[in-house]
Short mmCIF file of C-alpha atoms in Angstrom, two decimals:
data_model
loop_
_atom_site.label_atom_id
_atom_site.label_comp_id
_atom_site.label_asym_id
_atom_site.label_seq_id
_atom_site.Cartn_x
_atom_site.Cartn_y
_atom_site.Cartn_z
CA UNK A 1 36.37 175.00 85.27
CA UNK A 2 40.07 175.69 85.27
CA UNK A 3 42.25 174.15 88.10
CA UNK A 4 43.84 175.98 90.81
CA UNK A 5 47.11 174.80 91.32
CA UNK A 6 47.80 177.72 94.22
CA UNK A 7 45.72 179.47 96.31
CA UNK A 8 46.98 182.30 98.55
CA UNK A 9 46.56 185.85 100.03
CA UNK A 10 48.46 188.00 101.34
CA UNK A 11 47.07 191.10 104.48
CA UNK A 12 48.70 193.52 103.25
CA UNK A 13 48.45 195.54 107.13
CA UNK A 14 51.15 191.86 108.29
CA UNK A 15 52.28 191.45 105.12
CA UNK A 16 51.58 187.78 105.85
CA UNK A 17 50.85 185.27 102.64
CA UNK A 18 48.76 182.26 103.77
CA UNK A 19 48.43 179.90 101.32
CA UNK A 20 45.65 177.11 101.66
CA UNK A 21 46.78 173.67 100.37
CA UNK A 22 44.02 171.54 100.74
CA UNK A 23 40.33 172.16 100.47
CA UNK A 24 39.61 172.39 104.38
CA UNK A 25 43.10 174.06 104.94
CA UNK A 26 41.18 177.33 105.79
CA UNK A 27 44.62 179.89 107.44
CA UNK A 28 44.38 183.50 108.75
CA UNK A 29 47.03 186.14 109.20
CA UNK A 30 46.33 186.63 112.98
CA UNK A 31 46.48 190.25 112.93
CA UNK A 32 43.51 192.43 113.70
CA UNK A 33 42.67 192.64 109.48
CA UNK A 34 42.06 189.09 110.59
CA UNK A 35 42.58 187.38 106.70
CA UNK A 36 41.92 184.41 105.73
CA UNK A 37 42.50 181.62 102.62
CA UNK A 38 40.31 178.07 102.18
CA UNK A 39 39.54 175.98 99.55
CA UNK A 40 43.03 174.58 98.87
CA UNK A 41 43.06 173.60 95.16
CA UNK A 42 39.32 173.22 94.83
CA UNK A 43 38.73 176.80 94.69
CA UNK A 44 39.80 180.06 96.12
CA UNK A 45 37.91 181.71 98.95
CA UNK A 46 38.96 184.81 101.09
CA UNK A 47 38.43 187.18 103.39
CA UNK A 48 39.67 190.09 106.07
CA UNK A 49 38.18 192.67 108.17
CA UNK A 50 39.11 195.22 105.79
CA UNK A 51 39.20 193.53 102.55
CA UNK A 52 41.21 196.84 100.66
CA UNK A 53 44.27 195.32 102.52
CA UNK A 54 44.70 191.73 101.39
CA UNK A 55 45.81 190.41 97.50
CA UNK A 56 44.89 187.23 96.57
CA UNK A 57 47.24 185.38 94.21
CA UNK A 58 46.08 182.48 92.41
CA UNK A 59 47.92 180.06 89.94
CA UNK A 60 46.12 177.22 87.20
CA UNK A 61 47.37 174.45 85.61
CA UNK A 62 47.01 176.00 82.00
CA UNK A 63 49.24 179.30 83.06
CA UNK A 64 52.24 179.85 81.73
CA UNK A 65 54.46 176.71 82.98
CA UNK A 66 57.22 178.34 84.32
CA UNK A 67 55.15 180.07 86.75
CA UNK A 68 53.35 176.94 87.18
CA UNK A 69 56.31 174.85 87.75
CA UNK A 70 57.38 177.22 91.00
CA UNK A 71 53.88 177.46 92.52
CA UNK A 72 52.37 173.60 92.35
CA UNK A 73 53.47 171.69 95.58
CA UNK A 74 53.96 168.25 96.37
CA UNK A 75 53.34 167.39 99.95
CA UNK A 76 56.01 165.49 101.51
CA UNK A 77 57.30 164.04 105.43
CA UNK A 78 60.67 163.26 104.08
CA UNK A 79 61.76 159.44 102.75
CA UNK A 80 60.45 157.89 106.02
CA UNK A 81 57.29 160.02 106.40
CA UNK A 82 58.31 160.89 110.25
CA UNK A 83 58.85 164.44 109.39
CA UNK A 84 56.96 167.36 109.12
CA UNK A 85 54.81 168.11 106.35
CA UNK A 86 56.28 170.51 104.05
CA UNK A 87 55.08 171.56 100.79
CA UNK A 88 57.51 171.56 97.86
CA UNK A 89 57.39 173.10 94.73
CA UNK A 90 57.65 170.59 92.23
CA UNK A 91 60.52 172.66 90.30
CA UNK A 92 62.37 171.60 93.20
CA UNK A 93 61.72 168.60 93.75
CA UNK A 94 64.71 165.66 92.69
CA UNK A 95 63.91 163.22 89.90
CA UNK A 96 63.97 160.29 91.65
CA UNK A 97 60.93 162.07 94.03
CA UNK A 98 59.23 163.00 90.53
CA UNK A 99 58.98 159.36 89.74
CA UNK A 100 58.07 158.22 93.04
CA UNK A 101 54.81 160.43 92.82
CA UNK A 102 54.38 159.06 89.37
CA UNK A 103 54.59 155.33 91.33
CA UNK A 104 52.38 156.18 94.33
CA UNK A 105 50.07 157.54 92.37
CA UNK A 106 47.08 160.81 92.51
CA UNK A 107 45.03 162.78 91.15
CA UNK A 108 45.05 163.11 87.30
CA UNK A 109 46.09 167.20 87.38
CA UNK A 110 48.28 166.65 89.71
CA UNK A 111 50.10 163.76 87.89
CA UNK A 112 49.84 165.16 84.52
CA UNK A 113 51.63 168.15 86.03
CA UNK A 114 54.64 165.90 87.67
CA UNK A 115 54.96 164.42 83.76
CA UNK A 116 55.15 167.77 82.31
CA UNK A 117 57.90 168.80 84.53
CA UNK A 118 59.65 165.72 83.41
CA UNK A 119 59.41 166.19 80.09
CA UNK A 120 60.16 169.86 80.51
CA UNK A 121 63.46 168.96 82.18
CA UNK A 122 64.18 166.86 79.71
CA UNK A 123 63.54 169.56 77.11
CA UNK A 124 65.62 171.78 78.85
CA UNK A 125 68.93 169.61 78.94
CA UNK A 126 68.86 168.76 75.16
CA UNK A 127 68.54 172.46 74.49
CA UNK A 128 71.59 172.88 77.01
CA UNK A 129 73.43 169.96 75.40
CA UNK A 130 72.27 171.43 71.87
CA UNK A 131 73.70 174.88 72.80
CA UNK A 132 76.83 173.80 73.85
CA UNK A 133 77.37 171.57 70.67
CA UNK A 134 76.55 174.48 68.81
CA UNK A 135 79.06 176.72 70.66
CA UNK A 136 82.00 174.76 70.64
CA UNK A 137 81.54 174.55 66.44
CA UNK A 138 81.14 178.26 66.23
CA UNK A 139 83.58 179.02 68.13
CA UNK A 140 86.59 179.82 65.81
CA UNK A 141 89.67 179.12 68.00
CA UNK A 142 88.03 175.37 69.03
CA UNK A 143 86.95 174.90 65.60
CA UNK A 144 91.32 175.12 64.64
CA UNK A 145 92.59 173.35 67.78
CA UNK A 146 89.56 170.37 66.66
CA UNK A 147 91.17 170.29 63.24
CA UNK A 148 94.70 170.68 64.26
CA UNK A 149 93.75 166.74 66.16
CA UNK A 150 91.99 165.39 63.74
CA UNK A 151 95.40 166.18 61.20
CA UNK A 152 97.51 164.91 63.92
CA UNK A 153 95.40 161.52 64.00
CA UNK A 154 95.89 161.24 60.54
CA UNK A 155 99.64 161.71 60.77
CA UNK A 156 99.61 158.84 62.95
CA UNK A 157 97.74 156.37 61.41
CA UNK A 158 99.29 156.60 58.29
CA UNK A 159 103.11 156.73 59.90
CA UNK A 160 101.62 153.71 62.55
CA UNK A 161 99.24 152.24 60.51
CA UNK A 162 97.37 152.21 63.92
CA UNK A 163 94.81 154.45 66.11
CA UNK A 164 95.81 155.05 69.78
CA UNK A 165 93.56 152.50 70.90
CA UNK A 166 95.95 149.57 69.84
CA UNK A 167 96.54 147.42 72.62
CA UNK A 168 99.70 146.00 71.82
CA UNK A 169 101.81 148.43 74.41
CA UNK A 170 102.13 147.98 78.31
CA UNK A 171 101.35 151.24 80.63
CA UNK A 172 104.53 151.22 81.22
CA UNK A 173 105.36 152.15 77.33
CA UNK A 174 103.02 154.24 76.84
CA UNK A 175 104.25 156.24 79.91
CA UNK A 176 107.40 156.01 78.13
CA UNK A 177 105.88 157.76 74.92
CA UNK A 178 104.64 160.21 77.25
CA UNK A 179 107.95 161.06 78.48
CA UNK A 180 109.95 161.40 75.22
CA UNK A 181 107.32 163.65 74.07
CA UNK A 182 107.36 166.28 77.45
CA UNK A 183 111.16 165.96 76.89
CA UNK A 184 110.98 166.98 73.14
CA UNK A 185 108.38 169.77 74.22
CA UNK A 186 110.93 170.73 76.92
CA UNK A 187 113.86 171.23 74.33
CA UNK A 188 111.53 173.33 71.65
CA UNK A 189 110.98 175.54 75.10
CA UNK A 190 114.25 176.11 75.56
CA UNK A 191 115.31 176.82 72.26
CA UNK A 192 112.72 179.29 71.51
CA UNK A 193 113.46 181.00 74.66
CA UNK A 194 116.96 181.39 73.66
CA UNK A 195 116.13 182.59 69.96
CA UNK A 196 113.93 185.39 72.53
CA UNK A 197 116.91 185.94 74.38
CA UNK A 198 118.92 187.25 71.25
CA UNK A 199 116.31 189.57 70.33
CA UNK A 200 116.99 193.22 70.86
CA UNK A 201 113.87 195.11 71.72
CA UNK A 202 114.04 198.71 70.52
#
C-alpha cells in the first residue's frame, strides 16, 4: 500500500482546500457543499453534499520528489513548543530542524523522507558548486585574467625567490608595497590619458 504523504480537497463552490494531517484530523469547508477530508496520512477519505464540486489532491512518498518535498509537513510549536501548531513543508524547513527530527525521532516514512531531503540538498549544492566551477573555466575572459595571475606569480617568485605568503615583512611594508604600486598605476593613467589627449579624432 503506497503512503500518503498529503491528503486534501478542495469545494470547489468556497474554493476552500482542507487538508487532513493526522488520521482523526477529519476538516470541512463550512459552506453549504459542506466538504470534508479525514484520514490524515493513513488514507484519504472525502466527502460533500454535492460531490461534482470538490477535487481531492493526494501526494505519496514514491512521487516525484520535488513535488514530494513541498507537500510532506513536519508539525512544529516553534523551539519552545508554546506556539501554535503549524505544519511545515519539509522543503522549508532549516537544517538544523532537519536534524532535530532525525534526533527526536518517528515514524520510519516519515524519517526516511527528512534523510532524503538531506541528501537531496546536499546533491543540489555540489551541482551548484560544480556549475559554477565549470563556468568560471569556460568562461573565456576569466580563463585570461586566471592565466594573466598565475604568469604574474611566476614573475615573482623567480625575481623574489618567494610566494606572497613570506612572513618576513611588517603590515606596515606591505602597505608600503601597496602604495608604490597605486602610485605607479596612477602615473601609467596619466600618461596614457595624455597620449589620448594628442589624438585627433576625425
Amino acid at each position: 500500500m503506497k503512503q500518503l504523504v498529503y491528503n486534501s480537497v478542495k469545494c470547489l463552490e468556497c474554493n476552500e482546500v482542507l487538508v487532513s494531517r493526522t488520521v482523526h484530523d477529519y476538516v470541512t469547508c463550512g459552506c453549504p457543499n459542506d466538504a470534508m477530508a479525514d484520514g490524515g496520512n493513513d488514507y484519504g477519505r472525502y466527502g460533500a453534499m454535492d460531490m461534482d464540486k470538490i477535487e481531492t489532491h493526494y501526494v505519496y512518498a514514491d512521487d516525484d520528489f520535488e513535488i514530494v518535498r513541498k507537500h510532506a509537513a513536519r508539525g512544529s510549536r516553534g523551539i519552545d513548543g508554546k506556539d501554535p501548531l503549524t505544519w511545515i513543508p519539509i522543503a522549508y524547513l532549516d537544517d538544523d530542524h532537519l536534524q532535530a527530527v532525525l534526533d527526536y525521532g518517528g515514524v520510519d516514512w516519515h524519517l526516511d523522507l527528512i534523510r532524503k531531503e538531506i541528501e537531496y540538498r546536499s546533491s543540489f549544492l555540489h551541482q551548484k558548486l560544480d556549475k559554477m566551477e565549470n563556468q568560471l573555466v569556460e568562461d573565456p575572459i576569466v580563463r585570461t585574467v586566471i592565466d594573466k595571475f598565475q604568469q604574474r606569480s611566476q614573475v615573482g617568485i623567480n625575481k623574489y625567490g618567494t610566494m606572497l605568503d613570506r612572513k618576513d615583512l611588517t603590515t606596515l611594508e606591505w602597505l608600503n608595497h601597496l602604495q608604490e604600486e597605486l602610485m605607479d598605476a596612477t602615473l601609467y593613467i596619466e600618461r596614457l590619458k595624455q597620449e589620448l589627449s594628442n589624438i585627433t579624432f576625425k
